[in-house]
Amino acid sequence: MGKFDSLIAAARERGANDAVLIDTKHDIVIEKRANLLCQFGCGEYGRQLTCPPKAPRAEEFAAEYDQALLMTFSCPASIGLEKSRCLMSLSAAKKDPEVEKFWQEWYSWKRVLYDKLLELERAAFGLGLPFSLAFGVGSCPWCKECVDDYTECRFPSKRRGSVEAIGINAVATCARAGIELTFPVEGHPKVVSLLFLG
């Protein structure tokens, strides 16, 4: 079993539905519009070091990697089709009990997901890929709001951002890898994570 095969197996052991090795230069879709929903729709915009406008942009570093592990995970939080249509309106939607319950479960589970991604980073490091770096979904889950200085981050070794925050179109990138994402969400959302390998 090659090192990439073992990483794919490790991702599946941690609950990944899809774990596909992709070529960063041909398969990753970087778009300026990818993080517009961060700016226009997410209450975390500008409040975290891993969110825009402070997040790094994929075009600044992605070309230095040859491959990445593209993964999807099913979030255990569940939402009905009609309610899912308003999920991005966070402040208004949270007044609805079903939507509020969804977000509580989402944020709780997101910490579990990011722990798994950090485990996969360490596994890649152990395989001789010391510059491997993971990106998950949504804002960094460890603090509600960051301090405004990288040296004062409460969890500097755990701090990670999302695929969209760095300017990657997750939907288009998944499509290139043969992974289908459906919107609006009904039931358990399928979320996208990416582990740059290097």
Tab-separated table of C-alpha atoms in Angstrom:
chain	number	residue	atom	x	y	z
A	1	MET	CA	0.000	0.000	0.000
A	2	GLY	CA	1.423	3.387	-1.032
A	3	LYS	CA	1.462	6.402	1.252
A	4	PHE	CA	-1.458	8.015	-0.520
A	5	ASP	CA	-3.460	4.785	-0.250
A	6	SER	CA	-2.828	4.730	3.469
A	7	LEU	CA	-4.011	8.349	3.783
A	8	ILE	CA	-7.182	7.550	1.862
A	9	ALA	CA	-7.755	4.585	4.182
A	10	ALA	CA	-7.109	6.806	7.216
A	11	ALA	CA	-9.668	9.333	5.939
A	12	ARG	CA	-12.263	6.604	5.457
A	13	GLU	CA	-11.535	5.256	8.953
A	14	ARG	CA	-12.371	8.734	10.243
A	15	GLY	CA	-15.729	8.757	8.488
A	16	ALA	CA	-15.024	10.263	5.072
A	17	ASN	CA	-17.674	9.308	2.531
A	18	ASP	CA	-15.404	10.309	-0.316
A	19	ALA	CA	-11.609	10.462	-0.200
A	20	VAL	CA	-10.083	11.179	-3.602
A	21	LEU	CA	-6.526	12.112	-4.507
A	22	ILE	CA	-6.614	15.109	-6.859
A	23	ASP	CA	-4.109	17.135	-8.865
A	24	THR	CA	-3.966	20.609	-7.337
A	25	LYS	CA	-3.017	22.337	-10.582
A	26	HIS	CA	-5.843	20.876	-12.678
A	27	ASP	CA	-8.605	19.791	-10.308
A	28	ILE	CA	-8.881	22.600	-7.764
A	29	VAL	CA	-11.123	25.465	-8.860
A	30	ILE	CA	-10.001	28.789	-7.380
A	31	GLU	CA	-12.451	31.669	-7.818
A	32	LYS	CA	-12.682	35.142	-6.353
A	33	ARG	CA	-16.420	34.634	-5.803
A	34	ALA	CA	-15.899	31.510	-3.670
A	35	ASN	CA	-15.797	33.371	-0.401
A	36	LEU	CA	-18.425	36.004	-1.152
A	37	LEU	CA	-20.874	34.089	1.051
A	38	CYS	CA	-18.386	34.552	3.880
A	39	GLN	CA	-18.640	38.305	3.443
A	40	PHE	CA	-22.343	38.449	2.599
A	41	GLY	CA	-24.109	35.911	4.769
A	42	CYS	CA	-21.847	34.701	7.561
A	43	GLY	CA	-21.620	36.386	10.949
A	44	GLU	CA	-18.032	35.169	11.362
A	45	TYR	CA	-16.672	37.367	8.563
A	46	GLY	CA	-13.735	39.410	9.825
A	47	ARG	CA	-14.001	37.926	13.317
A	48	GLN	CA	-11.567	35.054	12.883
A	49	LEU	CA	-7.974	34.848	11.704
A	50	THR	CA	-8.958	31.934	9.466
A	51	CYS	CA	-11.817	33.803	7.810
A	52	PRO	CA	-11.741	36.439	5.090
A	53	PRO	CA	-10.334	39.021	4.821
A	54	LYS	CA	-7.509	37.664	7.026
A	55	ALA	CA	-7.437	34.146	5.574
A	56	PRO	CA	-4.715	33.341	3.048
A	57	ARG	CA	-5.820	32.956	-0.565
A	58	ALA	CA	-5.345	29.604	-2.322
A	59	GLU	CA	-3.757	31.265	-5.349
A	60	GLU	CA	-0.923	32.379	-3.041
A	61	PHE	CA	0.165	28.835	-2.162
A	62	ALA	CA	-1.785	26.084	-3.985
A	63	ALA	CA	0.678	25.967	-6.895
A	64	GLU	CA	3.389	24.843	-4.472
A	65	TYR	CA	1.496	21.585	-3.942
A	66	ASP	CA	1.085	18.833	-6.523
A	67	GLN	CA	-1.637	16.783	-4.876
A	68	ALA	CA	-4.389	17.049	-2.319
A	69	LEU	CA	-6.818	14.701	-0.677
A	70	LEU	CA	-10.384	15.848	-1.340
A	71	MET	CA	-12.841	14.502	1.222
A	72	THR	CA	-16.520	14.727	2.052
A	73	PHE	CA	-18.119	13.970	5.397
A	74	SER	CA	-21.779	13.700	6.397
A	75	CYS	CA	-22.700	16.019	9.235
A	76	PRO	CA	-25.010	14.332	11.771
A	77	ALA	CA	-27.093	17.522	12.070
A	78	SER	CA	-30.251	17.285	10.001
A	79	ILE	CA	-32.542	19.846	8.410
A	80	GLY	CA	-35.676	19.713	6.297
A	81	LEU	CA	-35.647	20.997	2.736
A	82	GLU	CA	-37.782	24.100	3.363
A	83	LYS	CA	-35.819	25.217	6.423
A	84	SER	CA	-32.493	24.586	4.702
A	85	ARG	CA	-33.320	27.306	2.175
A	86	CYS	CA	-32.762	29.985	4.842
A	87	LEU	CA	-29.659	28.579	6.561
A	88	MET	CA	-27.343	31.291	5.266
A	89	SER	CA	-29.522	33.951	6.871
A	90	LEU	CA	-27.959	33.051	10.185
A	91	SER	CA	-29.338	35.750	12.452
A	92	ALA	CA	-32.901	35.467	11.162
A	93	ALA	CA	-32.847	31.697	10.813
A	94	LYS	CA	-31.655	31.054	14.355
A	95	LYS	CA	-35.039	32.210	15.655
A	96	ASP	CA	-36.564	29.041	14.230
A	97	PRO	CA	-36.262	26.061	16.660
A	98	GLU	CA	-35.431	23.518	13.923
A	99	VAL	CA	-32.764	25.749	12.415
A	100	GLU	CA	-31.365	26.645	15.832
A	101	LYS	CA	-31.102	22.937	16.707
A	102	PHE	CA	-29.356	22.311	13.384
A	103	TRP	CA	-26.724	24.992	14.061
A	104	GLN	CA	-26.098	23.759	17.619
A	105	GLU	CA	-25.446	20.241	16.347
A	106	TRP	CA	-23.407	21.592	13.425
A	107	TYR	CA	-21.033	23.626	15.607
A	108	SER	CA	-20.608	20.779	18.089
A	109	TRP	CA	-19.812	18.291	15.312
A	110	LYS	CA	-17.480	20.695	13.524
A	111	ARG	CA	-14.942	20.379	16.367
A	112	VAL	CA	-14.988	16.610	15.892
A	113	LEU	CA	-14.391	17.055	12.153
A	114	TYR	CA	-11.475	19.433	12.653
A	115	ASP	CA	-9.883	17.002	15.137
A	116	LYS	CA	-10.069	14.322	12.421
A	117	LEU	CA	-8.483	16.667	9.890
A	118	LEU	CA	-5.631	17.417	12.297
A	119	GLU	CA	-5.117	13.670	12.745
A	120	LEU	CA	-4.881	13.302	8.967
A	121	GLU	CA	-2.345	16.145	8.807
A	122	ARG	CA	-0.220	14.320	11.378
A	123	ALA	CA	-0.567	11.074	9.426
A	124	ALA	CA	0.659	12.862	6.277
A	125	PHE	CA	3.567	14.334	8.222
A	126	GLY	CA	4.464	10.823	9.377
A	127	LEU	CA	4.553	9.718	5.741
A	128	GLY	CA	7.192	12.288	4.863
A	129	LEU	CA	4.867	15.101	3.800
A	130	PRO	CA	5.802	17.834	6.321
A	131	PHE	CA	4.007	20.730	4.612
A	132	SER	CA	0.600	19.032	4.502
A	133	LEU	CA	-2.207	21.327	5.575
A	134	ALA	CA	-5.935	20.707	5.995
A	135	PHE	CA	-8.897	22.980	5.368
A	136	GLY	CA	-12.377	22.143	6.582
A	137	VAL	CA	-15.801	23.706	6.484
A	138	GLY	CA	-17.009	26.949	8.025
A	139	SER	CA	-15.063	29.053	10.475
A	140	CYS	CA	-12.380	27.714	12.813
A	141	PRO	CA	-14.309	25.895	15.575
A	142	TRP	CA	-12.121	26.501	18.611
A	143	CYS	CA	-13.106	30.053	19.635
A	144	LYS	CA	-16.159	32.221	19.079
A	145	GLU	CA	-13.973	35.189	18.195
A	146	CYS	CA	-10.241	35.577	17.614
A	147	VAL	CA	-7.826	38.012	19.091
A	148	ASP	CA	-6.402	40.257	16.392
A	149	ASP	CA	-2.827	39.012	16.602
A	150	TYR	CA	-1.590	35.651	15.305
A	151	THR	CA	0.850	35.360	18.222
A	152	GLU	CA	-2.030	35.488	20.688
A	153	CYS	CA	-4.173	32.773	19.079
A	154	ARG	CA	-5.451	30.532	21.850
A	155	PHE	CA	-4.928	27.396	19.735
A	156	PRO	CA	-2.203	28.177	17.167
A	157	SER	CA	-1.421	24.536	16.390
A	158	LYS	CA	-5.118	23.707	15.846
A	159	ARG	CA	-6.212	26.843	13.993
A	160	ARG	CA	-7.592	25.982	10.538
A	161	GLY	CA	-9.996	27.585	8.099
A	162	SER	CA	-12.397	26.459	5.448
A	163	VAL	CA	-11.995	25.529	1.807
A	164	GLU	CA	-14.249	28.428	0.751
A	165	ALA	CA	-12.490	30.975	2.985
A	166	ILE	CA	-9.280	30.552	0.981
A	167	GLY	CA	-11.124	31.000	-2.321
A	168	ILE	CA	-11.761	27.440	-3.487
A	169	ASN	CA	-15.064	26.651	-5.163
A	170	ALA	CA	-15.826	23.392	-3.334
A	171	VAL	CA	-18.795	22.529	-5.557
A	172	ALA	CA	-16.829	22.846	-8.805
A	173	THR	CA	-13.779	21.097	-7.341
A	174	CYS	CA	-15.934	18.172	-6.220
A	175	ALA	CA	-17.584	18.012	-9.645
A	176	ARG	CA	-14.171	17.664	-11.294
A	177	ALA	CA	-13.485	14.726	-8.961
A	178	GLY	CA	-16.835	13.088	-9.742
A	179	ILE	CA	-18.386	13.982	-6.370
A	180	GLU	CA	-21.892	15.425	-6.447
A	181	LEU	CA	-23.068	18.049	-3.969
A	182	THR	CA	-26.768	18.902	-3.843
A	183	PHE	CA	-28.286	22.248	-2.835
A	184	PRO	CA	-30.378	23.126	-1.013
A	185	VAL	CA	-29.534	20.507	1.579
A	186	GLU	CA	-32.130	18.039	2.762
A	187	GLY	CA	-31.297	15.858	5.729
A	188	HIS	CA	-27.619	15.574	6.603
A	189	PRO	CA	-25.318	18.008	4.785
A	190	LYS	CA	-22.307	16.645	2.924
A	191	VAL	CA	-19.355	18.879	3.769
A	192	VAL	CA	-16.078	19.262	1.894
A	193	SER	CA	-12.553	19.192	3.308
A	194	LEU	CA	-9.209	19.345	1.585
A	195	LEU	CA	-5.790	18.165	2.726
A	196	PHE	CA	-2.950	19.690	0.699
A	197	LEU	CA	-0.143	17.130	0.536
A	198	GLY	CA	3.472	18.170	0.519
